[in-house]
mmCIF file of C-alpha atoms in Angstrom:
data_model
loop_
_atom_site.group_PDB
_atom_site.id
_atom_site.type_symbol
_atom_site.label_atom_id
_atom_site.label_comp_id
_atom_site.label_asym_id
_atom_site.label_seq_id
_atom_site.Cartn_x
_atom_site.Cartn_y
_atom_site.Cartn_z
ATOM 1 C CA UNK A 1 114.173 89.830 71.149
ATOM 2 C CA UNK A 2 113.573 93.364 72.482
ATOM 3 C CA UNK A 3 110.778 93.728 69.912
ATOM 4 C CA UNK A 4 109.115 90.506 71.105
ATOM 5 C CA UNK A 5 109.391 91.683 74.728
ATOM 6 C CA UNK A 6 107.920 95.097 73.877
ATOM 7 C CA UNK A 7 105.090 93.386 71.978
ATOM 8 C CA UNK A 8 104.299 91.151 74.974
ATOM 9 C CA UNK A 9 104.325 94.097 77.391
ATOM 10 C CA UNK A 10 102.045 96.142 75.107
ATOM 11 C CA UNK A 11 99.704 93.142 74.691
ATOM 12 C CA UNK A 12 99.605 92.668 78.487
ATOM 13 C CA UNK A 13 98.595 96.282 79.127
ATOM 14 C CA UNK A 14 96.063 96.383 76.289
ATOM 15 C CA UNK A 15 94.470 93.141 77.564
ATOM 16 C CA UNK A 16 94.323 94.563 81.096
ATOM 17 C CA UNK A 17 92.698 97.761 79.852
ATOM 18 C CA UNK A 18 90.202 95.817 77.697
ATOM 19 C CA UNK A 19 89.243 93.447 80.555
ATOM 20 C CA UNK A 20 88.853 96.406 82.929
ATOM 21 C CA UNK A 21 86.533 98.126 80.434
ATOM 22 C CA UNK A 22 84.478 94.926 79.987
ATOM 23 C CA UNK A 23 84.169 94.569 83.777
ATOM 24 C CA UNK A 24 83.012 98.199 84.068
ATOM 25 C CA UNK A 25 80.344 97.624 81.410
ATOM 26 C CA UNK A 26 79.229 94.417 83.195
ATOM 27 C CA UNK A 27 78.830 96.236 86.526
ATOM 28 C CA UNK A 28 76.580 98.950 85.161
ATOM 29 C CA UNK A 29 74.591 97.059 82.516
ATOM 30 C CA UNK A 30 74.481 93.328 83.265
ATOM 31 C CA UNK A 31 74.864 92.762 87.011
ATOM 32 C CA UNK A 32 71.570 92.780 88.969
ATOM 33 C CA UNK A 33 70.995 95.473 91.574
ATOM 34 C CA UNK A 34 71.271 94.265 95.159
ATOM 35 C CA UNK A 35 67.864 94.358 96.923
ATOM 36 C CA UNK A 36 68.872 95.843 100.329
ATOM 37 C CA UNK A 37 71.508 98.462 99.479
ATOM 38 C CA UNK A 38 70.562 99.231 95.886
ATOM 39 C CA UNK A 39 72.968 100.652 93.305
ATOM 40 C CA UNK A 40 75.634 101.728 95.785
ATOM 41 C CA UNK A 41 76.453 98.029 96.358
ATOM 42 C CA UNK A 42 78.036 98.102 92.872
ATOM 43 C CA UNK A 43 81.111 99.638 94.550
ATOM 44 C CA UNK A 44 81.752 96.202 96.092
ATOM 45 C CA UNK A 45 82.879 94.727 92.714
ATOM 46 C CA UNK A 46 85.882 97.064 92.695
ATOM 47 C CA UNK A 47 86.372 97.533 96.458
ATOM 48 C CA UNK A 48 86.817 93.809 97.200
ATOM 49 C CA UNK A 49 89.398 92.878 94.483
ATOM 50 C CA UNK A 50 91.391 96.052 95.179
ATOM 51 C CA UNK A 51 91.427 95.182 98.912
ATOM 52 C CA UNK A 52 92.707 91.657 98.151
ATOM 53 C CA UNK A 53 95.393 93.129 95.880
ATOM 54 C CA UNK A 54 96.407 95.576 98.612
ATOM 55 C CA UNK A 55 97.144 92.560 100.828
ATOM 56 C CA UNK A 56 99.033 90.884 97.961
ATOM 57 C CA UNK A 57 101.169 94.006 97.386
ATOM 58 C CA UNK A 58 101.972 94.061 101.128
ATOM 59 C CA UNK A 59 102.832 90.351 100.922
ATOM 60 C CA UNK A 60 105.248 91.028 98.037
ATOM 61 C CA UNK A 61 106.807 93.789 100.151
ATOM 62 C CA UNK A 62 107.120 91.387 103.106
ATOM 63 C CA UNK A 63 108.747 88.627 101.018
ATOM 64 C CA UNK A 64 111.095 91.079 99.263
ATOM 65 C CA UNK A 65 112.076 92.588 102.650
ATOM 66 C CA UNK A 66 112.939 89.141 104.041
ATOM 67 C CA UNK A 67 114.835 88.327 100.820
ATOM 68 C CA UNK A 68 116.838 91.547 101.218
ATOM 69 C CA UNK A 69 117.667 90.798 104.861
ATOM 70 C CA UNK A 70 118.709 87.298 103.784
ATOM 71 C CA UNK A 71 120.825 88.181 100.731
ATOM 72 C CA UNK A 72 121.590 91.959 100.935
ATOM 73 C CA UNK A 73 120.873 92.218 97.215
ATOM 74 C CA UNK A 74 119.721 95.631 96.008
ATOM 75 C CA UNK A 75 117.096 94.226 93.621
ATOM 76 C CA UNK A 76 114.971 92.987 96.545
ATOM 77 C CA UNK A 77 114.936 96.472 98.041
ATOM 78 C CA UNK A 78 113.780 97.829 94.663
ATOM 79 C CA UNK A 79 111.008 95.214 94.541
ATOM 80 C CA UNK A 80 109.984 96.031 98.136
ATOM 81 C CA UNK A 81 109.673 99.755 97.482
ATOM 82 C CA UNK A 82 107.801 99.166 94.193
ATOM 83 C CA UNK A 83 105.257 96.937 95.949
ATOM 84 C CA UNK A 84 104.890 99.430 98.821
ATOM 85 C CA UNK A 85 104.178 102.233 96.331
ATOM 86 C CA UNK A 86 101.491 100.190 94.572
ATOM 87 C CA UNK A 87 100.183 98.988 97.960
ATOM 88 C CA UNK A 88 99.649 102.591 99.097
ATOM 89 C CA UNK A 89 97.876 103.408 95.828
ATOM 90 C CA UNK A 90 95.560 100.387 96.184
ATOM 91 C CA UNK A 91 94.931 101.028 99.879
ATOM 92 C CA UNK A 92 93.988 104.641 99.037
ATOM 93 C CA UNK A 93 91.408 103.307 96.568
ATOM 94 C CA UNK A 94 90.064 100.825 99.154
ATOM 95 C CA UNK A 95 89.651 103.599 101.737
ATOM 96 C CA UNK A 96 88.146 106.026 99.216
ATOM 97 C CA UNK A 97 85.614 103.553 97.759
ATOM 98 C CA UNK A 98 84.800 102.367 101.296
ATOM 99 C CA UNK A 99 84.147 105.915 102.467
ATOM 100 C CA UNK A 100 81.878 106.664 99.490
ATOM 101 C CA UNK A 101 80.001 103.422 100.138
ATOM 102 C CA UNK A 102 79.795 104.228 103.872
ATOM 103 C CA UNK A 103 78.373 107.687 103.207
ATOM 104 C CA UNK A 104 75.578 106.205 101.131
ATOM 105 C CA UNK A 105 74.934 103.054 103.241
ATOM 106 C CA UNK A 106 75.567 104.279 106.826
ATOM 107 C CA UNK A 107 75.094 108.026 106.318
ATOM 108 C CA UNK A 108 78.654 108.941 107.356
ATOM 109 C CA UNK A 109 82.011 109.078 105.595
ATOM 110 C CA UNK A 110 83.996 107.458 108.391
ATOM 111 C CA UNK A 111 83.482 105.488 111.577
ATOM 112 C CA UNK A 112 86.206 104.166 113.899
ATOM 113 C CA UNK A 113 85.265 100.492 113.536
ATOM 114 C CA UNK A 114 88.101 97.896 113.875
ATOM 115 C CA UNK A 115 88.262 97.037 110.143
ATOM 116 C CA UNK A 116 88.334 100.689 109.070
ATOM 117 C CA UNK A 117 90.839 101.674 111.758
ATOM 118 C CA UNK A 118 93.254 98.851 110.911
ATOM 119 C CA UNK A 119 92.888 99.670 107.196
ATOM 120 C CA UNK A 120 93.763 103.321 107.856
ATOM 121 C CA UNK A 121 96.701 102.132 109.974
ATOM 122 C CA UNK A 122 97.862 99.969 107.048
ATOM 123 C CA UNK A 123 97.796 103.010 104.747
ATOM 124 C CA UNK A 124 99.689 105.101 107.320
ATOM 125 C CA UNK A 125 102.320 102.377 107.833
ATOM 126 C CA UNK A 126 103.148 102.014 104.146
ATOM 127 C CA UNK A 127 102.881 105.756 103.424
ATOM 128 C CA UNK A 128 105.396 106.284 106.276
ATOM 129 C CA UNK A 129 107.599 103.564 104.753
ATOM 130 C CA UNK A 130 107.793 105.621 101.543
ATOM 131 C CA UNK A 131 108.293 108.894 103.434
ATOM 132 C CA UNK A 132 111.081 107.582 105.683
ATOM 133 C CA UNK A 133 113.238 106.265 102.819
ATOM 134 C CA UNK A 134 114.405 109.603 101.343
ATOM 135 C CA UNK A 135 115.555 110.762 104.795
ATOM 136 C CA UNK A 136 118.247 108.022 104.915
ATOM 137 C CA UNK A 137 121.201 108.916 102.702
ATOM 138 C CA UNK A 138 123.214 105.689 102.580
ATOM 139 C CA UNK A 139 121.527 103.244 100.116
ATOM 140 C CA UNK A 140 122.621 100.200 102.149
ATOM 141 C CA UNK A 141 121.342 101.613 105.411
ATOM 142 C CA UNK A 142 118.123 102.784 103.722
ATOM 143 C CA UNK A 143 117.504 99.301 102.326
ATOM 144 C CA UNK A 144 118.226 97.662 105.686
ATOM 145 C CA UNK A 145 115.938 99.994 107.691
ATOM 146 C CA UNK A 146 113.182 99.657 105.050
ATOM 147 C CA UNK A 147 113.430 95.852 105.078
ATOM 148 C CA UNK A 148 113.056 95.646 108.868
ATOM 149 C CA UNK A 149 110.203 98.186 108.742
ATOM 150 C CA UNK A 150 108.532 96.223 105.898
ATOM 151 C CA UNK A 151 108.557 92.999 107.921
ATOM 152 C CA UNK A 152 107.030 94.738 110.974
ATOM 153 C CA UNK A 153 104.445 96.711 108.922
ATOM 154 C CA UNK A 154 103.108 93.481 107.404
ATOM 155 C CA UNK A 155 101.828 92.432 110.847
ATOM 156 C CA UNK A 156 98.883 94.807 110.292
ATOM 157 C CA UNK A 157 97.605 92.783 107.292
ATOM 158 C CA UNK A 158 96.314 89.807 109.355
ATOM 159 C CA UNK A 159 94.802 92.330 111.779
ATOM 160 C CA UNK A 160 92.812 93.957 108.949
ATOM 161 C CA UNK A 161 91.711 90.521 107.740
ATOM 162 C CA UNK A 162 90.753 89.127 111.154
ATOM 163 C CA UNK A 163 89.310 92.287 112.731
ATOM 164 C CA UNK A 164 85.754 91.710 111.440
ATOM 165 C CA UNK A 165 85.893 88.078 112.568
ATOM 166 C CA UNK A 166 87.232 88.692 116.050
ATOM 167 C CA UNK A 167 85.597 91.987 117.025
ATOM 168 C CA UNK A 168 82.128 93.498 116.654
ATOM 169 C CA UNK A 169 82.197 95.647 113.516
ATOM 170 C CA UNK A 170 79.812 97.634 111.320
ATOM 171 C CA UNK A 171 81.765 96.419 108.257
ATOM 172 C CA UNK A 172 80.141 93.348 106.604
ATOM 173 C CA UNK A 173 81.814 90.023 107.390
ATOM 174 C CA UNK A 174 80.165 87.417 105.162
ATOM 175 C CA UNK A 175 78.827 88.152 101.714
ATOM 176 C CA UNK A 176 75.982 86.341 99.987
ATOM 177 C CA UNK A 177 75.730 87.101 96.293
ATOM 178 C CA UNK A 178 73.854 85.743 93.285
ATOM 179 C CA UNK A 179 75.943 83.761 90.718
ATOM 180 C CA UNK A 180 75.822 86.716 88.295
ATOM 181 C CA UNK A 181 77.250 88.961 91.009
ATOM 182 C CA UNK A 182 80.106 86.529 91.728
ATOM 183 C CA UNK A 183 80.865 86.440 87.995
ATOM 184 C CA UNK A 184 81.199 90.228 88.069
ATOM 185 C CA UNK A 185 83.528 89.982 91.076
ATOM 186 C CA UNK A 186 85.667 87.514 89.076
ATOM 187 C CA UNK A 187 85.473 89.752 85.990
ATOM 188 C CA UNK A 188 86.911 92.621 88.051
ATOM 189 C CA UNK A 189 89.388 90.525 90.030
ATOM 190 C CA UNK A 190 91.283 89.502 86.880
ATOM 191 C CA UNK A 191 92.114 92.978 85.438
ATOM 192 C CA UNK A 192 92.681 94.473 88.907
ATOM 193 C CA UNK A 193 95.201 91.707 89.720
ATOM 194 C CA UNK A 194 96.847 92.081 86.309
ATOM 195 C CA UNK A 195 96.999 95.842 86.827
ATOM 196 C CA UNK A 196 98.438 95.555 90.358
ATOM 197 C CA UNK A 197 101.182 93.090 89.421
ATOM 198 C CA UNK A 198 101.836 94.923 86.142
ATOM 199 C CA UNK A 199 102.324 98.153 88.094
ATOM 200 C CA UNK A 200 104.562 96.498 90.714
ATOM 201 C CA UNK A 201 106.862 94.998 88.073
ATOM 202 C CA UNK A 202 106.800 98.113 85.849
ATOM 203 C CA UNK A 203 107.758 100.272 88.844
ATOM 204 C CA UNK A 204 110.390 97.717 89.872
ATOM 205 C CA UNK A 205 111.902 97.816 86.369
ATOM 206 C CA UNK A 206 111.920 101.609 86.462
ATOM 207 C CA UNK A 207 113.701 101.632 89.862
ATOM 208 C CA UNK A 208 116.313 99.202 88.495
ATOM 209 C CA UNK A 209 116.942 101.398 85.465
ATOM 210 C CA UNK A 210 116.999 104.611 87.522
ATOM 211 C CA UNK A 211 119.542 103.049 89.896
ATOM 212 C CA UNK A 212 121.651 101.794 86.988
ATOM 213 C CA UNK A 213 121.560 105.267 85.397
ATOM 214 C CA UNK A 214 122.519 106.901 88.722
ATOM 215 C CA UNK A 215 125.384 104.413 89.142
ATOM 216 C CA UNK A 216 126.595 105.088 85.569
ATOM 217 C CA UNK A 217 126.461 108.864 86.247
ATOM 218 C CA UNK A 218 128.426 108.402 89.469
ATOM 219 C CA UNK A 219 131.101 106.345 87.684
ATOM 220 C CA UNK A 220 131.224 108.922 84.878
ATOM 221 C CA UNK A 221 131.741 111.736 87.413
ATOM 222 C CA UNK A 222 134.458 109.743 89.189
ATOM 223 C CA UNK A 223 136.208 109.017 85.887
ATOM 224 C CA UNK A 224 136.148 112.651 84.769
ATOM 225 C CA UNK A 225 137.407 113.767 88.205
ATOM 226 C CA UNK A 226 140.315 111.300 87.945
ATOM 227 C CA UNK A 227 141.037 112.489 84.397
ATOM 228 C CA UNK A 228 140.956 116.124 85.551
ATOM 229 C CA UNK A 229 143.282 115.391 88.478
ATOM 230 C CA UNK A 230 145.701 113.504 86.185
ATOM 231 C CA UNK A 231 145.699 116.401 83.671
ATOM 232 C CA UNK A 232 146.425 118.915 86.458
ATOM 233 C CA UNK A 233 149.278 116.773 87.756
ATOM 234 C CA UNK A 234 150.658 116.393 84.217
ATOM 235 C CA UNK A 235 150.596 120.165 83.656
ATOM 236 C CA UNK A 236 152.436 120.684 86.932
ATOM 237 C CA UNK A 237 155.059 118.142 85.863
ATOM 238 C CA UNK A 238 154.002 115.562 88.425
ATOM 239 C CA UNK A 239 153.278 112.957 85.794
ATOM 240 C CA UNK A 240 155.694 112.101 83.016
ATOM 241 C CA UNK A 241 153.449 109.945 80.830
ATOM 242 C CA UNK B 1 72.798 111.947 95.868
ATOM 243 C CA UNK B 2 71.605 108.542 94.684
ATOM 244 C CA UNK B 3 73.448 105.248 95.184
ATOM 245 C CA UNK B 4 74.184 105.089 91.470
ATOM 246 C CA UNK B 5 75.822 108.523 91.553
ATOM 247 C CA UNK B 6 77.979 107.455 94.509
ATOM 248 C CA UNK B 7 78.996 104.313 92.604
ATOM 249 C CA UNK B 8 79.856 106.270 89.447
ATOM 250 C CA UNK B 9 82.029 108.704 91.469
ATOM 251 C CA UNK B 10 83.837 105.771 93.160
ATOM 252 C CA UNK B 11 84.534 104.014 89.849
ATOM 253 C CA UNK B 12 85.643 107.214 88.107
ATOM 254 C CA UNK B 13 88.105 108.176 90.858
ATOM 255 C CA UNK B 14 89.497 104.636 91.125
ATOM 256 C CA UNK B 15 89.940 104.275 87.363
ATOM 257 C CA UNK B 16 91.768 107.610 87.180
ATOM 258 C CA UNK B 17 93.989 106.665 90.121
ATOM 259 C CA UNK B 18 94.953 103.238 88.696
ATOM 260 C CA UNK B 19 95.525 104.235 85.085
ATOM 261 C CA UNK B 20 96.914 107.629 86.076
ATOM 262 C CA UNK B 21 99.644 105.857 88.029
ATOM 263 C CA UNK B 22 100.273 103.497 85.094
ATOM 264 C CA UNK B 23 100.691 106.575 82.874
ATOM 265 C CA UNK B 24 103.101 108.108 85.374
ATOM 266 C CA UNK B 25 105.287 104.974 85.306
ATOM 267 C CA UNK B 26 105.209 104.971 81.502
ATOM 268 C CA UNK B 27 106.284 108.647 81.445
ATOM 269 C CA UNK B 28 109.122 107.658 83.820
ATOM 270 C CA UNK B 29 110.366 105.054 81.325
ATOM 271 C CA UNK B 30 110.110 107.547 78.457
ATOM 272 C CA UNK B 31 112.059 110.284 80.217
ATOM 273 C CA UNK B 32 114.713 107.788 81.354
ATOM 274 C CA UNK B 33 115.110 106.538 77.768
ATOM 275 C CA UNK B 34 115.349 110.140 76.517
ATOM 276 C CA UNK B 35 117.945 110.949 79.203
ATOM 277 C CA UNK B 36 120.025 107.875 78.296
ATOM 278 C CA UNK B 37 119.906 108.789 74.591
ATOM 279 C CA UNK B 38 121.078 112.344 75.387
ATOM 280 C CA UNK B 39 123.954 111.040 77.544
ATOM 281 C CA UNK B 40 124.992 108.632 74.770
ATOM 282 C CA UNK B 41 124.902 111.515 72.261
ATOM 283 C CA UNK B 42 127.052 113.721 74.506
ATOM 284 C CA UNK B 43 129.529 110.851 75.042
ATOM 285 C CA UNK B 44 129.747 110.231 71.288
ATOM 286 C CA UNK B 45 130.366 113.932 70.699
ATOM 287 C CA UNK B 46 133.049 113.937 73.404
ATOM 288 C CA UNK B 47 134.809 110.889 71.934
ATOM 289 C CA UNK B 48 134.823 112.425 68.447
#
């Protein structure tokens, strides 16, 4: 069974890598160039799916945080922190690709428009989530504080989504693309989603194993301390058997 | 810089970030497995 599981995991990652490579080739060789913005519009095919997956990672964090508050089970805290880590990574890519696109399309790296500001706020919220955790020593308290924080931080996601619809913004709102362009979006959406969820669950698995190893080490230390104390007592004649 | 150059930079950085993180997680699994094997070895030695 472990062999079959390892085979499936390897196949999943190889498929993701292959689909990502195919999508990259499609973007630069097959997809037509957009008439207004030119070649820089090609960034959209990665920027858009990564943005959607950022929201999905935040949603996983939100659901896992609620599940932790509901059940107090450690595994939900592990899932929440794994999704926050991947969410920060994806949000960094969204901001970076957006800035590169902005520099070419608008002539500046950054502008304080509602969509961009709320996106930066999203990055700051989840980066702070990851930075706050190590400062809390008790695992139970850390998980509880993180879960409450995760629920509150998620409120920024609808703000990012709705900002371009509710407020005047330089960021595009509606997109009109040729069928070939939509196919490229779909071709990128699949491996990016596979990659995002693969990373969340791989990181989650790693957290689970790290915690189990830490717990085993702690038990080992406790056992050897007890053994040492018993041996000392025995030598002093405090224990007879 | 041309639009194509901007696009190539964006794709290169993003690809490195995504697969770089995947590699980091993989290295995490490897080092954890190595650590567990070493602990098991030490325990076996101790028991013997």
